[in-house]
CSV table of C-alpha atoms and ligand atoms in Angstrom, one decimal:
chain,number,residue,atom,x,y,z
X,1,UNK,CA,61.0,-172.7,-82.4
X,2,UNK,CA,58.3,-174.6,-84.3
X,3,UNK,CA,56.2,-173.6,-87.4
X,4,UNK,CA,53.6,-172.1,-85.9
X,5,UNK,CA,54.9,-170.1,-83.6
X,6,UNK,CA,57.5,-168.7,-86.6
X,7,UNK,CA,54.8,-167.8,-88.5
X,8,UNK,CA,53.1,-166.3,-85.7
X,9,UNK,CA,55.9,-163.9,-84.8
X,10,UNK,CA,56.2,-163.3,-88.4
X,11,UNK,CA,52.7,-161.6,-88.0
X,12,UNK,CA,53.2,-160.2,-85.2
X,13,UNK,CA,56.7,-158.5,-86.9
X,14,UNK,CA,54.3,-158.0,-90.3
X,15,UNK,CA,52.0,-156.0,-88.5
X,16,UNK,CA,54.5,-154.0,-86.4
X,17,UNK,CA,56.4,-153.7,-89.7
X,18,UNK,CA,53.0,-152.7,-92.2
X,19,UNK,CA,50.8,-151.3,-89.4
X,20,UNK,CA,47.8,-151.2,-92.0
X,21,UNK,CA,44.9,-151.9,-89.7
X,22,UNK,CA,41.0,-152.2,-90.7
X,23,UNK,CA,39.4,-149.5,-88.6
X,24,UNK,CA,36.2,-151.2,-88.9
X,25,UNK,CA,37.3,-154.9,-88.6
X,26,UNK,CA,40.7,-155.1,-87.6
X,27,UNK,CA,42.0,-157.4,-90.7
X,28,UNK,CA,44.9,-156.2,-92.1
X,29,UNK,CA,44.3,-153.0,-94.4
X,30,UNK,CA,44.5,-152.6,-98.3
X,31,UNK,CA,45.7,-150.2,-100.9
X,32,UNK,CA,47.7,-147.5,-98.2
X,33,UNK,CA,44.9,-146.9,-95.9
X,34,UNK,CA,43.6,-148.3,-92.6
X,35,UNK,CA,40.7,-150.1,-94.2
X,36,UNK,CA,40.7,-153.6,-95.4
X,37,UNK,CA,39.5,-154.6,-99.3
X,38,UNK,CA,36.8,-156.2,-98.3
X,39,UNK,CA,35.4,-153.4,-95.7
X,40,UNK,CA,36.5,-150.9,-98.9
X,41,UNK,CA,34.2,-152.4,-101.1
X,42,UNK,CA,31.6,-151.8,-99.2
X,43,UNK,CA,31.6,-148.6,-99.2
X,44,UNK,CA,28.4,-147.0,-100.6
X,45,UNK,CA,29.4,-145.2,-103.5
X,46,UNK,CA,27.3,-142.0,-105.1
X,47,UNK,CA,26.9,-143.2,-108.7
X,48,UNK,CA,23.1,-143.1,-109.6
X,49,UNK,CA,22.8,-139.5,-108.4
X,50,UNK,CA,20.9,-135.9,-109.0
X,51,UNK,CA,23.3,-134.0,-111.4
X,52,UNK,CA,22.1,-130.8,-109.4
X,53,UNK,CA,22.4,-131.9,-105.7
X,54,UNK,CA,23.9,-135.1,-106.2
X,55,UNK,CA,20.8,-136.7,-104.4
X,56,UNK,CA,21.5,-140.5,-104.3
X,57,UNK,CA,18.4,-142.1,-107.5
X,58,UNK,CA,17.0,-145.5,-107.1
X,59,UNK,CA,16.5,-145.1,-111.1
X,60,UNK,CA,18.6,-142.9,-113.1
X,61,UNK,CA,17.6,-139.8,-114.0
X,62,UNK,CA,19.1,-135.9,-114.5
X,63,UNK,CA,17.3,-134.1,-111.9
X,64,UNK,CA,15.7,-135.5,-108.5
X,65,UNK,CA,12.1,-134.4,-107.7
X,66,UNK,CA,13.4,-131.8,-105.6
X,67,UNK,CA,15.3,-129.7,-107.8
X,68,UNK,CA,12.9,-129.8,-110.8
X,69,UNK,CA,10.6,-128.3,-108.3
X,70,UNK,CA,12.7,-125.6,-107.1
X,71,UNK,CA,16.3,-125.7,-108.3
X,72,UNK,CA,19.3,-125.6,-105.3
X,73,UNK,CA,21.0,-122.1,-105.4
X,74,UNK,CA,24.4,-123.8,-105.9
X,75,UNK,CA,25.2,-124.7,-109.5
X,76,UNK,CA,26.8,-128.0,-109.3
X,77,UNK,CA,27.1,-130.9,-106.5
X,78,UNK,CA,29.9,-133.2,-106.0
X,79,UNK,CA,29.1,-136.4,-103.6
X,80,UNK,CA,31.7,-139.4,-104.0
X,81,UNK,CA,30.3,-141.4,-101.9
X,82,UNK,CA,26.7,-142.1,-100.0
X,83,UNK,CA,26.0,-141.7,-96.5
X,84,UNK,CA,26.1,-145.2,-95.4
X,85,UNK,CA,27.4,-148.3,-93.6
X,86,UNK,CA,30.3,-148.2,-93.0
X,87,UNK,CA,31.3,-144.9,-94.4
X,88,UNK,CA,28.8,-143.7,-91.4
X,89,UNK,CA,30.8,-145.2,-89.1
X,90,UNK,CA,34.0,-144.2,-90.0
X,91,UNK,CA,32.5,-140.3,-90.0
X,92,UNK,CA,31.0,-140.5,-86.7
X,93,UNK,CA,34.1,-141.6,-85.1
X,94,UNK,CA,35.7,-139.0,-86.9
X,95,UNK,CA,33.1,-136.1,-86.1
X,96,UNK,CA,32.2,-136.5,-82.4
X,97,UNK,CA,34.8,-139.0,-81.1
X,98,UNK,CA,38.1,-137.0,-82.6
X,99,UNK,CA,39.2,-140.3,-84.1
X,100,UNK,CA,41.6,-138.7,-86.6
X,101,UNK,CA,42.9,-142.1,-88.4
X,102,UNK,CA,39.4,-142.4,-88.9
X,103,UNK,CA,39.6,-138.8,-90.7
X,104,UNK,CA,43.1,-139.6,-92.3
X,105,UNK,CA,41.0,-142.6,-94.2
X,106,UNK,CA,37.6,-140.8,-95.3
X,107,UNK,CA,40.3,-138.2,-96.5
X,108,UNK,CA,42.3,-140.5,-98.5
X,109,UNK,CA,39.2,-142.1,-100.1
X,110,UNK,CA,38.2,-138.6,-101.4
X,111,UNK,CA,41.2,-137.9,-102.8
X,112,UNK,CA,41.5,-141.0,-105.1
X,113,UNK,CA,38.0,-140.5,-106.6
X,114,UNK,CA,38.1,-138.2,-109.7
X,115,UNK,CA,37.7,-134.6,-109.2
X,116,UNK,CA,35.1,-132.6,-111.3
X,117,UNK,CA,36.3,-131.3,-114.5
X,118,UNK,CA,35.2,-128.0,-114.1
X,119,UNK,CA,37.3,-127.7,-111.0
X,120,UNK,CA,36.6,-124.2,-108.9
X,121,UNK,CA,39.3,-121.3,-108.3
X,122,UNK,CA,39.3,-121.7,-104.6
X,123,UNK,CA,37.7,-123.8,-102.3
X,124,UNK,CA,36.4,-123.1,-99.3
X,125,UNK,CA,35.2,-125.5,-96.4
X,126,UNK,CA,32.5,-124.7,-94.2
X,127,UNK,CA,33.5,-122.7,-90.6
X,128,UNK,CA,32.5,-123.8,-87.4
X,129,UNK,CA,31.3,-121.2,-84.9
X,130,UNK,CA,34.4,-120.7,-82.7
X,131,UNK,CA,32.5,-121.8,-79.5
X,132,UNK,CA,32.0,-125.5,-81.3
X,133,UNK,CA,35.1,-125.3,-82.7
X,134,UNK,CA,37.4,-125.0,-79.3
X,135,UNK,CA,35.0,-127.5,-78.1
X,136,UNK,CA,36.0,-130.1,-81.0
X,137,UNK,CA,39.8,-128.9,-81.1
X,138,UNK,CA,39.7,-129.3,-85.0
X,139,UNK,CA,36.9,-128.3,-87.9
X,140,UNK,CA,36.2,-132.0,-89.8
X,141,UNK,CA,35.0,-130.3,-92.6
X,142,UNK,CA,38.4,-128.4,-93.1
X,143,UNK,CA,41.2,-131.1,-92.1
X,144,UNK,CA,39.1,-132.9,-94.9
X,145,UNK,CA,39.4,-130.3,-97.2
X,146,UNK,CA,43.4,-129.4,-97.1
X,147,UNK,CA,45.1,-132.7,-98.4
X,148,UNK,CA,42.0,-132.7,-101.2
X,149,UNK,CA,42.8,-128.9,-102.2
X,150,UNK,CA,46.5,-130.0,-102.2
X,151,UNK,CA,45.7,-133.0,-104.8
X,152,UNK,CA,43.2,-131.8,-106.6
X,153,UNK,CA,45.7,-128.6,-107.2
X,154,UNK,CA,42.9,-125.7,-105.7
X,155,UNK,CA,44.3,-123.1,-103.5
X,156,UNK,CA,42.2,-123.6,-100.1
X,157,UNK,CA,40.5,-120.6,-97.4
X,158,UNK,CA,39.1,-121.2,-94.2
X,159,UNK,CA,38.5,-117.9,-93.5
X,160,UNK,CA,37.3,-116.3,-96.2
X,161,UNK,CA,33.1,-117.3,-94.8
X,162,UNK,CA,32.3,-116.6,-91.4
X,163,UNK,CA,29.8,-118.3,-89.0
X,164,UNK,CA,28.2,-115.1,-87.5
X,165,UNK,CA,26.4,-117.1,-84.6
X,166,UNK,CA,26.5,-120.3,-82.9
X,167,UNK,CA,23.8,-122.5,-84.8
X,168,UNK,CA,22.2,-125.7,-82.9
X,169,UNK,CA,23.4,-129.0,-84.3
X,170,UNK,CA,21.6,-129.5,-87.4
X,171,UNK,CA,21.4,-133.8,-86.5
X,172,UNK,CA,18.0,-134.0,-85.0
X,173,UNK,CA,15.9,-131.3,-87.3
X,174,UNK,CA,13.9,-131.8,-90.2
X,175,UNK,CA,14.9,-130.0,-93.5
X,176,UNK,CA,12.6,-126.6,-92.6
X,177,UNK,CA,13.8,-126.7,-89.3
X,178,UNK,CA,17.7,-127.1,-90.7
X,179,UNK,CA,16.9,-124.4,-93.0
X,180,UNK,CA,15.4,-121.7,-90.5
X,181,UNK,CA,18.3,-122.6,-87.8
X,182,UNK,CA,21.6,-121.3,-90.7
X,183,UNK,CA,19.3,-118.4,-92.1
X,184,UNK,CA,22.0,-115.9,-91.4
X,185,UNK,CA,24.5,-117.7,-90.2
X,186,UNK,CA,27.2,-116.8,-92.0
X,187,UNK,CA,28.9,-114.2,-94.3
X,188,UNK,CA,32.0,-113.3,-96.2
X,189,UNK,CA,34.9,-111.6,-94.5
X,190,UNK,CA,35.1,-108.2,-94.8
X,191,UNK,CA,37.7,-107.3,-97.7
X,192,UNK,CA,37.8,-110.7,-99.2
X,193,UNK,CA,38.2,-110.7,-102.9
X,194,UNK,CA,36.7,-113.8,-104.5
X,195,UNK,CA,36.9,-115.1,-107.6
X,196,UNK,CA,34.3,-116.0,-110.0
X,197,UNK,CA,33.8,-119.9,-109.2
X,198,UNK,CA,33.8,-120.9,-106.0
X,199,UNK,CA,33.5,-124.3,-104.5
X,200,UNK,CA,31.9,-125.2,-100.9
X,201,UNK,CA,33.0,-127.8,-98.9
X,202,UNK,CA,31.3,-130.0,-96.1
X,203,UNK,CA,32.1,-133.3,-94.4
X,204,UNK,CA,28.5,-134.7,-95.2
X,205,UNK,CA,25.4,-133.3,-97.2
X,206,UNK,CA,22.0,-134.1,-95.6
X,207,UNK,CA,19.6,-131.8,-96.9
X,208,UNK,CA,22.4,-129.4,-98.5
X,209,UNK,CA,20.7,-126.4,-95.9
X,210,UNK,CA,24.3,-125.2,-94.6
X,211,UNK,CA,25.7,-125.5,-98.0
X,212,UNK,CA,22.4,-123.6,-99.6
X,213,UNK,CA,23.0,-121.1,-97.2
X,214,UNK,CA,26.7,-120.6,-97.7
X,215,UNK,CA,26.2,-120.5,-101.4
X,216,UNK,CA,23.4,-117.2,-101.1
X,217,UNK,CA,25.9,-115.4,-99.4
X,218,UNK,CA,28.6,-116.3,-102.0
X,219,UNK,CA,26.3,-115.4,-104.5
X,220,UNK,CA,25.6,-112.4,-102.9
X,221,UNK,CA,29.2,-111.3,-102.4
X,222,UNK,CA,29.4,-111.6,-106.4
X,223,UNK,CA,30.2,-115.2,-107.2
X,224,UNK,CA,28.9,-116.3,-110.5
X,225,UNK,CA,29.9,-120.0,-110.0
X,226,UNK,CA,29.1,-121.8,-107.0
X,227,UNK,CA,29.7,-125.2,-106.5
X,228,UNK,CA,29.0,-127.5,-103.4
X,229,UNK,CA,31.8,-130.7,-102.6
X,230,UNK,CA,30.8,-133.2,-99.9
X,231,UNK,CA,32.5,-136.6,-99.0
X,232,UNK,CA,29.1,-138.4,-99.0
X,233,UNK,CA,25.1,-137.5,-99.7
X,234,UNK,CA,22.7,-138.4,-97.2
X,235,UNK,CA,19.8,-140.4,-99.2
X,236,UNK,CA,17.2,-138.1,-97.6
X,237,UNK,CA,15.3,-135.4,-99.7
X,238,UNK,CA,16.5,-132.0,-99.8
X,239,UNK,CA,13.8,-130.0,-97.5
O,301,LIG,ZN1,37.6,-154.4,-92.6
O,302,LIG,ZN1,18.5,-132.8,-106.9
């Protein structure tokens, strides 16, 4: 056997061995998850960002235009990441093509980024309608949420809030549109004791509209302290 084909089957054994595989480019992945450093470094990160809606800034400041207008009825937001190339790949394939290594790495790339210090007393991730859900077979924004409620130490309900009605897909409306489609979408459980800061979690943020909604009914059930969590911000203004 010469060289080269040694040192191909040694790659060939490597990557049956260390199956780490770049979902994005197919180089060999980095750091535990199927995503390779280069592709990892690309991904937008939420630094420069609204305090209250974590709104991604060109220029720093505390508050976007948005909420010094007209603050978000959640008290704080927590946004890792943007929502971006390639993150916005990796999501799609997770959301509407069930590609659940694609989940398995937005999930691990929550969980290494540090949690907020004020960290809620339960979390909660935002409920499908059932019809949409046995559709899907799984709810993205809640197989995101259990290994990061395991991590970050938060005990974890997916049943405590309820989507009353079947919404339409909030992708091609604009934020008054987003808004008027979950007015009354959803509500707590009946006999569900919450506790006094809450934190709501989504797969992606666009205009926060779910996640505003979630948080009146929250706030209406008696939460003092509502906080919204989301893998990634969408750069668009809050409507
Ligand atoms: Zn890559
Ligand atoms: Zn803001």
């Amino acid at each position: 056997m010469g060289k080269a084909s040694l040192l191909q089957s040694w790659q060939v054994l490597q990557r049956w061995v260390l199956p780490l595989r770049c979902l994005l480019c197919g180089a060999s992945g980095a750091g535990g998850v199927d995503l390779c450093a280069d592709c990892a470094a690309e991904l937008p990160r939420n630094r420069s960002c609204c305090a209250r809606c974590a709104l991604p800034l060109a220029v720093p400041a505390a508050l976007c235009g948005e909420c010094q207008r007209r603050l978000p009825p959640w008290d704080a937001a927590w946004a890792p990441f943007r929502y971006g190339w390639p993150l916005d790949r990796l999501e799609s394939r997770y959301k509407f093509n069930a590609d659940l290594a694609a989940g398995r790495v937005l999930s691990m790339l929550w969980q290494r980024e540090p949690c907020p210090i004020r960290l809620p007393q339960l979390l909660l991730s935002v409920p499908l309608h059932h019809s949409r859900l046995r559709r899907r077979g799984y709810n993205q924004a809640l197989e995101l949420a259990r290994p990061l409620a395991r991590a970050a130490g938060v005990p974890l309900r997916h049943d405590a809030l309820l989507r009353r009605r079947s919404t339409a897909a909030q992708t091609e409306l604009d934020a008054l549109a987003r808004r008027r489609n979950v007015h009354g979408a959803f509500a707590v459980r009946e006999g569900v004791a919450l506790p006094a800061h809450v934190a709501i979690l989504d797969d992606v943020m666009t205009t926060g509209a779910t996640l505003a909604e979630c948080a009146r009914v929250l706030r209406r059930a008696g939460v003092q302290r509502v906080d919204v969590w989301a893998l990634a911000r969408a750069p668009s203004p809050r409507g």
